């Protein structure tokens, strides 16, 4: 399976994007987001980027006011996921130009499209920024 | 940047953002939901653009955590929109809002299929992505062939094929029975030749799923993976877009190395050499650089390389490089690397012979136990737990105990359980064990489950030389000012049973002991009172000659509780009161508890159960299963064939040893025979499991003379030979002689058969010993290691192992020690050479003594003919001429099996596979025939090609 979910949460704990690769009910999502946001946001810069939660791990990274949290199976390569988060951010940067929380809020659909080009059913599908952004550019052209 | 035309959505998001509190947000969301709902009701007037806008609003609201129970139809209907923007929204929102079982998805299946087989690439991608994310059974049934076709099509562009690969992965994983992957070997090999790194990335995920399921079928893909790795590691032909901070796709490198970990070994010397060169380069060439991202990416690759080297466990020198690296990592400042260093060191424990090298880092690991980061502390705890053995248990457990007082609450329960298990498993001596557990209860009373104190009571009861020591310790702890309730229970129990052994020491007269226990009485909860009452009764019994003052004091307490509302307390009080007036009879009735039978530790079982996992079988877990477990005590085995299912084991219960008659039903040959015939006539008597709580806390006495108290059905179940049931009779029956025959746990024949098909597992187990096996086979040579594990707290002596080899095998067994120390495991390697083909089986004649028991078993060794086979693919051009050239016996054998139900083809193929026969699919014109090839190795014949053709004719087929 690999990646179980990708969350973007601001430092107040508000969810800005949530994509799950296993089906959870709304209550389960709410509970999960509450728990892991509490756990991760309380951590300091000197602590590592991995948090163990229930029977999986969260690999997270903070960019200014925004936290990127990725839930993965226990045997996933943590550093690869950590850099995958950065790849996602760089891809968004390339599109939005220095991406910020507002970009993701007001362009939720684009953030979703990018993520969808990068992850499918919990597996990494593409890591070339040009390839990831191609369909979005196509959409911009047609609309 | 304004959203293209979706102003309403932007306004809504702004509104949400401006909400001051959750309540305002809820009001705004409710208003919007009302609005969207009304608009959807009169759908006629809705343009696709409007639908798109509302559907996004729904997704937004859903993401905020509000239920959206309408509008799903609208989202699904957008999938059929002719234009790209609407269709895209339809697909994405549908896969976010709906799960695979949603009814509406069925409505979209035709549109999805049309998009997949249509000519529009972007539509194909959208459809494949949605099916890849939420496609269920019906999608698999109607779309799998189309998706396969796209994946392999040479006219399809990479952007479609990469999605097809992951789409197929989903359909296969969810419905392996629908998506047929037989014969995928060649296709997979072809996919791994792909140049496009996007397609390769996805295909590698698909490959990992296939190979994790059945690596045998994909041997031919192994060199291709190595080639991909070489291409990336040497940065050959990697487009700029796929390098990340100068590193050629670290993700693909990681995934490829993961795939390689599913193969047990790498045979081909050339492939092996290339792979080791690449790994060596990664191990040595990964430097720490300033740029964080580059550093992380290169270390992601490095850690995966470490995992692969550990898995291959081949080059001694490389292994020591790995340990050296890990030793460095666990001491660096960078917390991520420290965390991963500890994590990987824990994995390294699974590699043979690594324990000692890892132990050199013990001090550093203990330092990590005090790291400010809980993630790192957890890893350190896990590692310490894993690396603990008899030699360092003292240090580690004491360190854990010390850490307990400052540990986070979140960790204390786990910490206490682990400390308790280690203390039990590796106690250098039993008094130390008692010390450790009492300290543990003292420091972490709230986190101590009943199992932990029950266990210490069992040990003390079973070891006479421990009893006075334990009693003295218990007394010491009760002297402390604030004593935890659990400590009161365990101390009261131990003092009740054994304080008379201390009677001569100062401050230990029955009266003083009674006072010190009774002092705690006002503070304990109701659940502890029964234990106190039993202790009082025992103290009374041990006070000889009777002390009238003490007697009156205790009687007063019994009197008081005779009217207690709690039935348990009331009954005990009434019975003890009545009994204690019976004078001499009291001595018999309240006699010391008999020894507990050797039982599986409930703690260890609990720890095993706690390891819940929902992930698919990972490479690491598979490897862990292949390795011999360090735990000497394994979970309960299933009942043997034909035996009734084991009694319901409750959490506390520990299966008791039936007093066995000395019939030969643990003779493997007998069992094998009866299994083969399908009837197992000897049914193992399985007495009901002992309820430990009953043992410890149950009212000690019932009325009447001792014998009458043994319930009659127990006589039937376990008193086969008229031996009194020593366990259930508990306190009131004199301890009988244990009979000297020992019952194996699990079915020996089944274990043997299982080991014929795999290379590691348990060969034999009984209450005292577990014999495990791990084997490696190469051509006509085999190396087999016997792991002899003593499960007890006392040594096994007169251990003897003798190999009775058949004429065709040369077997050399290294020295077997005569004594196996308590709770230790010894390894005895066996070298095997296959001289010529034969179906005879080698037998291990094994015996040992435990106490008065002498156990002798004869065990068949799984050095059977198929272990000397190596699968090879055979082409039609090779197969049929060879097949025809073999004219008849002895080189060609035919056997017709009639009137049996034909095995499903897949099952048959799997069976042949597990015998190391490689299925060559598509060779035989009749799809119902299986054709397989393999090479047989023996010293006299050298490599010999063997072919199998398996013709299945169904008698129900009207054509025949």
PDB file of C-alpha atoms in Angstrom, chain A residues 1-2 4 14-21 23-27 29-30 33 39 43 45-52 55 57 61 63 73-84 86-87 90 94-96 101-110 112-113 116-117 119-132 135-136 138-140 142-143, chain B residues 1-4 6 10 13-14 17 25 56 59-60 62-67 84-85 88-89 92 95-99 122 126 128-129 132-133 162-163 166-167 169-170 173 198 201-202 205 241-242 244-245 249 251 254 258 292-294 296-297 299-301 303-304 335-337 339-340 343 347 372-376 378-379 612-616 618-620:
ATOM      1  CA  UNK A   1       0.000   0.000   0.000  1.00  0.00           C
ATOM      2  CA  UNK A   2       2.626   2.532   0.978  1.00  0.00           C
ATOM      3  CA  UNK A   4      -2.219   5.922   3.414  1.00  0.00           C
ATOM      4  CA  UNK A  14      -7.195  23.522  10.236  1.00  0.00           C
ATOM      5  CA  UNK A  15      -7.168  21.005   7.419  1.00  0.00           C
ATOM      6  CA  UNK A  16      -6.329  22.600   4.084  1.00  0.00           C
ATOM      7  CA  UNK A  17      -6.181  19.453   2.006  1.00  0.00           C
ATOM      8  CA  UNK A  18      -6.913  15.840   2.788  1.00  0.00           C
ATOM      9  CA  UNK A  19      -6.494  12.903   0.505  1.00  0.00           C
ATOM     10  CA  UNK A  20      -6.981   9.372   1.773  1.00  0.00           C
ATOM     11  CA  UNK A  21      -5.940   6.224  -0.042  1.00  0.00           C
ATOM     12  CA  UNK A  23     -11.546   4.417   2.923  1.00  0.00           C
ATOM     13  CA  UNK A  24     -12.293   5.940   6.298  1.00  0.00           C
ATOM     14  CA  UNK A  25     -15.646   7.208   7.476  1.00  0.00           C
ATOM     15  CA  UNK A  26     -16.017  10.872   8.221  1.00  0.00           C
ATOM     16  CA  UNK A  27     -15.868  10.210  11.977  1.00  0.00           C
ATOM     17  CA  UNK A  29     -11.131  10.956   9.544  1.00  0.00           C
ATOM     18  CA  UNK A  30     -12.046  13.583  12.049  1.00  0.00           C
ATOM     19  CA  UNK A  33      -6.828  14.243  11.958  1.00  0.00           C
ATOM     20  CA  UNK A  39       0.810  14.943  18.134  1.00  0.00           C
ATOM     21  CA  UNK A  43       6.862  18.802  18.218  1.00  0.00           C
ATOM     22  CA  UNK A  45      12.380  21.578  15.228  1.00  0.00           C
ATOM     23  CA  UNK A  46      14.970  19.489  17.038  1.00  0.00           C
ATOM     24  CA  UNK A  47      12.827  16.406  16.955  1.00  0.00           C
ATOM     25  CA  UNK A  48      12.762  13.966  14.087  1.00  0.00           C
ATOM     26  CA  UNK A  49      10.223  14.075  11.296  1.00  0.00           C
ATOM     27  CA  UNK A  50       8.632  10.742  12.095  1.00  0.00           C
ATOM     28  CA  UNK A  51       5.863  10.047  14.517  1.00  0.00           C
ATOM     29  CA  UNK A  52       4.533   6.607  15.262  1.00  0.00           C
ATOM     30  CA  UNK A  55       0.053   0.852  13.580  1.00  0.00           C
ATOM     31  CA  UNK A  57       3.842   6.191  10.834  1.00  0.00           C
ATOM     32  CA  UNK A  61       7.423  18.483   7.287  1.00  0.00           C
ATOM     33  CA  UNK A  63       6.771  24.911   5.592  1.00  0.00           C
ATOM     34  CA  UNK A  73       2.977   1.874   6.495  1.00  0.00           C
ATOM     35  CA  UNK A  74       5.610   1.005   9.049  1.00  0.00           C
ATOM     36  CA  UNK A  75       8.040  -0.430   6.558  1.00  0.00           C
ATOM     37  CA  UNK A  76       7.989   2.483   4.163  1.00  0.00           C
ATOM     38  CA  UNK A  77      11.266   4.297   3.533  1.00  0.00           C
ATOM     39  CA  UNK A  78      10.786   7.372   5.699  1.00  0.00           C
ATOM     40  CA  UNK A  79      13.355   9.632   4.109  1.00  0.00           C
ATOM     41  CA  UNK A  80      12.043   8.896   0.628  1.00  0.00           C
ATOM     42  CA  UNK A  81       8.608  10.050   1.791  1.00  0.00           C
ATOM     43  CA  UNK A  82      10.089  13.098   3.474  1.00  0.00           C
ATOM     44  CA  UNK A  83      11.659  14.162   0.201  1.00  0.00           C
ATOM     45  CA  UNK A  84       8.521  13.258  -1.671  1.00  0.00           C
ATOM     46  CA  UNK A  86       9.412  18.371  -0.673  1.00  0.00           C
ATOM     47  CA  UNK A  87       8.958  17.354  -4.286  1.00  0.00           C
ATOM     48  CA  UNK A  90       8.537  22.266  -5.226  1.00  0.00           C
ATOM     49  CA  UNK A  94       6.738  25.852  -9.863  1.00  0.00           C
ATOM     50  CA  UNK A  95       3.054  26.282 -10.580  1.00  0.00           C
ATOM     51  CA  UNK A  96       2.017  28.955  -8.113  1.00  0.00           C
ATOM     52  CA  UNK A 101      -1.398  28.433   2.398  1.00  0.00           C
ATOM     53  CA  UNK A 102      -3.797  30.718   0.538  1.00  0.00           C
ATOM     54  CA  UNK A 103      -2.841  29.256  -2.826  1.00  0.00           C
ATOM     55  CA  UNK A 104      -3.785  25.834  -1.605  1.00  0.00           C
ATOM     56  CA  UNK A 105      -7.004  27.094  -0.017  1.00  0.00           C
ATOM     57  CA  UNK A 106      -8.224  28.966  -3.044  1.00  0.00           C
ATOM     58  CA  UNK A 107      -6.928  26.522  -5.596  1.00  0.00           C
ATOM     59  CA  UNK A 108      -7.845  23.352  -3.839  1.00  0.00           C
ATOM     60  CA  UNK A 109      -8.720  21.726  -7.119  1.00  0.00           C
ATOM     61  CA  UNK A 110      -5.255  22.363  -8.531  1.00  0.00           C
ATOM     62  CA  UNK A 112      -5.718  17.973  -5.808  1.00  0.00           C
ATOM     63  CA  UNK A 113      -4.820  17.585  -9.477  1.00  0.00           C
ATOM     64  CA  UNK A 116      -3.350  13.011  -8.117  1.00  0.00           C
ATOM     65  CA  UNK A 117      -0.647  13.114 -10.759  1.00  0.00           C
ATOM     66  CA  UNK A 119       0.182   9.544  -6.018  1.00  0.00           C
ATOM     67  CA  UNK A 120      -2.292   6.918  -7.055  1.00  0.00           C
ATOM     68  CA  UNK A 121      -3.780   4.405  -4.674  1.00  0.00           C
ATOM     69  CA  UNK A 122      -0.954   5.045  -2.240  1.00  0.00           C
ATOM     70  CA  UNK A 123       1.856   4.518  -4.747  1.00  0.00           C
ATOM     71  CA  UNK A 124       4.113   7.099  -6.302  1.00  0.00           C
ATOM     72  CA  UNK A 125       3.195   7.448  -9.943  1.00  0.00           C
ATOM     73  CA  UNK A 126       5.314  10.304 -11.208  1.00  0.00           C
ATOM     74  CA  UNK A 127       8.246  12.352  -9.954  1.00  0.00           C
ATOM     75  CA  UNK A 128       8.990  14.596 -12.920  1.00  0.00           C
ATOM     76  CA  UNK A 129       7.615  18.068 -12.270  1.00  0.00           C
ATOM     77  CA  UNK A 130       7.053  18.741 -15.949  1.00  0.00           C
ATOM     78  CA  UNK A 131       4.988  15.588 -16.316  1.00  0.00           C
ATOM     79  CA  UNK A 132       3.022  16.290 -13.145  1.00  0.00           C
ATOM     80  CA  UNK A 135      -2.428  18.130 -17.320  1.00  0.00           C
ATOM     81  CA  UNK A 136      -2.922  21.242 -15.213  1.00  0.00           C
ATOM     82  CA  UNK A 138      -3.775  21.676 -20.318  1.00  0.00           C
ATOM     83  CA  UNK A 139      -6.703  22.569 -18.077  1.00  0.00           C
ATOM     84  CA  UNK A 140      -5.583  26.177 -17.844  1.00  0.00           C
ATOM     85  CA  UNK A 142      -8.904  24.834 -22.193  1.00  0.00           C
ATOM     86  CA  UNK A 143     -10.792  26.830 -19.594  1.00  0.00           C
TER      87      UNK A 143
ATOM     88  CA  UNK B   1      -4.840  34.513  -8.659  1.00  0.00           C
ATOM     89  CA  UNK B   2      -8.576  34.320  -9.134  1.00  0.00           C
ATOM     90  CA  UNK B   3     -10.170  30.999  -9.722  1.00  0.00           C
ATOM     91  CA  UNK B   4     -11.263  30.540 -13.266  1.00  0.00           C
ATOM     92  CA  UNK B   6     -15.643  29.888  -9.931  1.00  0.00           C
ATOM     93  CA  UNK B  10     -13.816  31.675  -3.833  1.00  0.00           C
ATOM     94  CA  UNK B  13     -13.793  29.836   0.932  1.00  0.00           C
ATOM     95  CA  UNK B  14     -13.119  33.438   1.994  1.00  0.00           C
ATOM     96  CA  UNK B  17     -11.575  31.609   6.327  1.00  0.00           C
ATOM     97  CA  UNK B  25     -18.021  28.008  10.444  1.00  0.00           C
ATOM     98  CA  UNK B  56     -16.213  21.458  -5.470  1.00  0.00           C
ATOM     99  CA  UNK B  59     -15.667  18.453  -1.480  1.00  0.00           C
ATOM    100  CA  UNK B  60     -14.462  21.484   0.401  1.00  0.00           C
ATOM    101  CA  UNK B  62     -16.380  17.368   3.307  1.00  0.00           C
ATOM    102  CA  UNK B  63     -12.704  18.120   3.805  1.00  0.00           C
ATOM    103  CA  UNK B  64     -13.581  20.445   6.667  1.00  0.00           C
ATOM    104  CA  UNK B  65     -15.111  17.455   8.390  1.00  0.00           C
ATOM    105  CA  UNK B  66     -18.826  17.915   7.703  1.00  0.00           C
ATOM    106  CA  UNK B  67     -21.011  15.158   6.445  1.00  0.00           C
ATOM    107  CA  UNK B  84     -12.469  17.946 -19.995  1.00  0.00           C
ATOM    108  CA  UNK B  85     -12.863  20.390 -17.055  1.00  0.00           C
ATOM    109  CA  UNK B  88     -12.007  15.936 -14.516  1.00  0.00           C
ATOM    110  CA  UNK B  89     -13.937  17.329 -11.567  1.00  0.00           C
ATOM    111  CA  UNK B  92     -11.644  13.544  -8.833  1.00  0.00           C
ATOM    112  CA  UNK B  95     -12.960   9.241  -6.000  1.00  0.00           C
ATOM    113  CA  UNK B  96     -12.728  11.477  -2.952  1.00  0.00           C
ATOM    114  CA  UNK B  97     -16.322  11.230  -1.772  1.00  0.00           C
ATOM    115  CA  UNK B  98     -17.333   7.674  -2.633  1.00  0.00           C
ATOM    116  CA  UNK B  99     -15.904   4.373  -1.536  1.00  0.00           C
ATOM    117  CA  UNK B 122      -6.434  12.668 -21.063  1.00  0.00           C
ATOM    118  CA  UNK B 126      -8.682  10.336 -15.613  1.00  0.00           C
ATOM    119  CA  UNK B 128      -7.533   4.947 -14.968  1.00  0.00           C
ATOM    120  CA  UNK B 129      -6.755   7.137 -11.980  1.00  0.00           C
ATOM    121  CA  UNK B 132      -6.881   2.907  -9.569  1.00  0.00           C
ATOM    122  CA  UNK B 133      -8.061   4.720  -6.467  1.00  0.00           C
ATOM    123  CA  UNK B 162       2.068   4.551 -15.931  1.00  0.00           C
ATOM    124  CA  UNK B 163      -1.497   4.969 -14.744  1.00  0.00           C
ATOM    125  CA  UNK B 166      -1.088   1.280 -10.882  1.00  0.00           C
ATOM    126  CA  UNK B 167      -4.704   0.778 -11.901  1.00  0.00           C
ATOM    127  CA  UNK B 169      -2.144  -3.079  -9.248  1.00  0.00           C
ATOM    128  CA  UNK B 170      -5.278  -1.962  -7.441  1.00  0.00           C
ATOM    129  CA  UNK B 173      -4.736  -6.497  -5.023  1.00  0.00           C
ATOM    130  CA  UNK B 198       7.510   7.352 -15.012  1.00  0.00           C
ATOM    131  CA  UNK B 201       8.241   3.864 -11.284  1.00  0.00           C
ATOM    132  CA  UNK B 202       4.644   2.648 -11.484  1.00  0.00           C
ATOM    133  CA  UNK B 205       5.122  -0.860  -7.580  1.00  0.00           C
ATOM    134  CA  UNK B 241      13.580  15.854 -14.927  1.00  0.00           C
ATOM    135  CA  UNK B 242      14.041  12.623 -13.024  1.00  0.00           C
ATOM    136  CA  UNK B 244      16.387  15.135  -7.666  1.00  0.00           C
ATOM    137  CA  UNK B 245      19.177  17.279  -6.279  1.00  0.00           C
ATOM    138  CA  UNK B 249      15.128   9.262  -8.976  1.00  0.00           C
ATOM    139  CA  UNK B 251      12.172   6.911  -5.220  1.00  0.00           C
ATOM    140  CA  UNK B 254      14.345   2.723  -3.233  1.00  0.00           C
ATOM    141  CA  UNK B 258      12.662  -3.075  -2.080  1.00  0.00           C
ATOM    142  CA  UNK B 292      19.134  19.018   3.516  1.00  0.00           C
ATOM    143  CA  UNK B 293      17.141  17.705   0.603  1.00  0.00           C
ATOM    144  CA  UNK B 294      20.079  16.162  -1.122  1.00  0.00           C
ATOM    145  CA  UNK B 296      17.813  13.144   2.856  1.00  0.00           C
ATOM    146  CA  UNK B 297      17.444  11.762  -0.638  1.00  0.00           C
ATOM    147  CA  UNK B 299      20.283   8.688   2.785  1.00  0.00           C
ATOM    148  CA  UNK B 300      16.897   7.336   1.726  1.00  0.00           C
ATOM    149  CA  UNK B 301      18.807   5.351  -0.877  1.00  0.00           C
ATOM    150  CA  UNK B 303      19.069   3.074   4.167  1.00  0.00           C
ATOM    151  CA  UNK B 304      17.348   0.982   1.543  1.00  0.00           C
ATOM    152  CA  UNK B 335      17.405  13.375  14.700  1.00  0.00           C
ATOM    153  CA  UNK B 336      16.046  11.743  11.543  1.00  0.00           C
ATOM    154  CA  UNK B 337      19.242   9.822  10.977  1.00  0.00           C
ATOM    155  CA  UNK B 339      15.876   7.535  14.474  1.00  0.00           C
ATOM    156  CA  UNK B 340      16.536   5.543  11.321  1.00  0.00           C
ATOM    157  CA  UNK B 343      15.223   1.427  13.540  1.00  0.00           C
ATOM    158  CA  UNK B 347      16.102  -4.922  11.839  1.00  0.00           C
ATOM    159  CA  UNK B 372      14.049  14.379  24.193  1.00  0.00           C
ATOM    160  CA  UNK B 373      12.101  12.948  21.263  1.00  0.00           C
ATOM    161  CA  UNK B 374       9.544  10.241  22.005  1.00  0.00           C
ATOM    162  CA  UNK B 375       9.865   8.768  18.511  1.00  0.00           C
ATOM    163  CA  UNK B 376      13.537   8.115  19.147  1.00  0.00           C
ATOM    164  CA  UNK B 378      10.468   4.305  21.254  1.00  0.00           C
ATOM    165  CA  UNK B 379      12.982   3.060  18.724  1.00  0.00           C
ATOM    166  CA  UNK B 612      -1.366  -5.796  15.246  1.00  0.00           C
ATOM    167  CA  UNK B 613      -0.735  -5.099  11.682  1.00  0.00           C
ATOM    168  CA  UNK B 614      -2.916  -4.461   8.764  1.00  0.00           C
ATOM    169  CA  UNK B 615      -0.314  -3.783   6.157  1.00  0.00           C
ATOM    170  CA  UNK B 616       0.324  -6.252   3.422  1.00  0.00           C
ATOM    171  CA  UNK B 618       6.188  -6.622   3.948  1.00  0.00           C
ATOM    172  CA  UNK B 619       9.614  -7.743   2.979  1.00  0.00           C
ATOM    173  CA  UNK B 620      10.830  -7.244   6.497  1.00  0.00           C
TER     174      UNK B 620
END
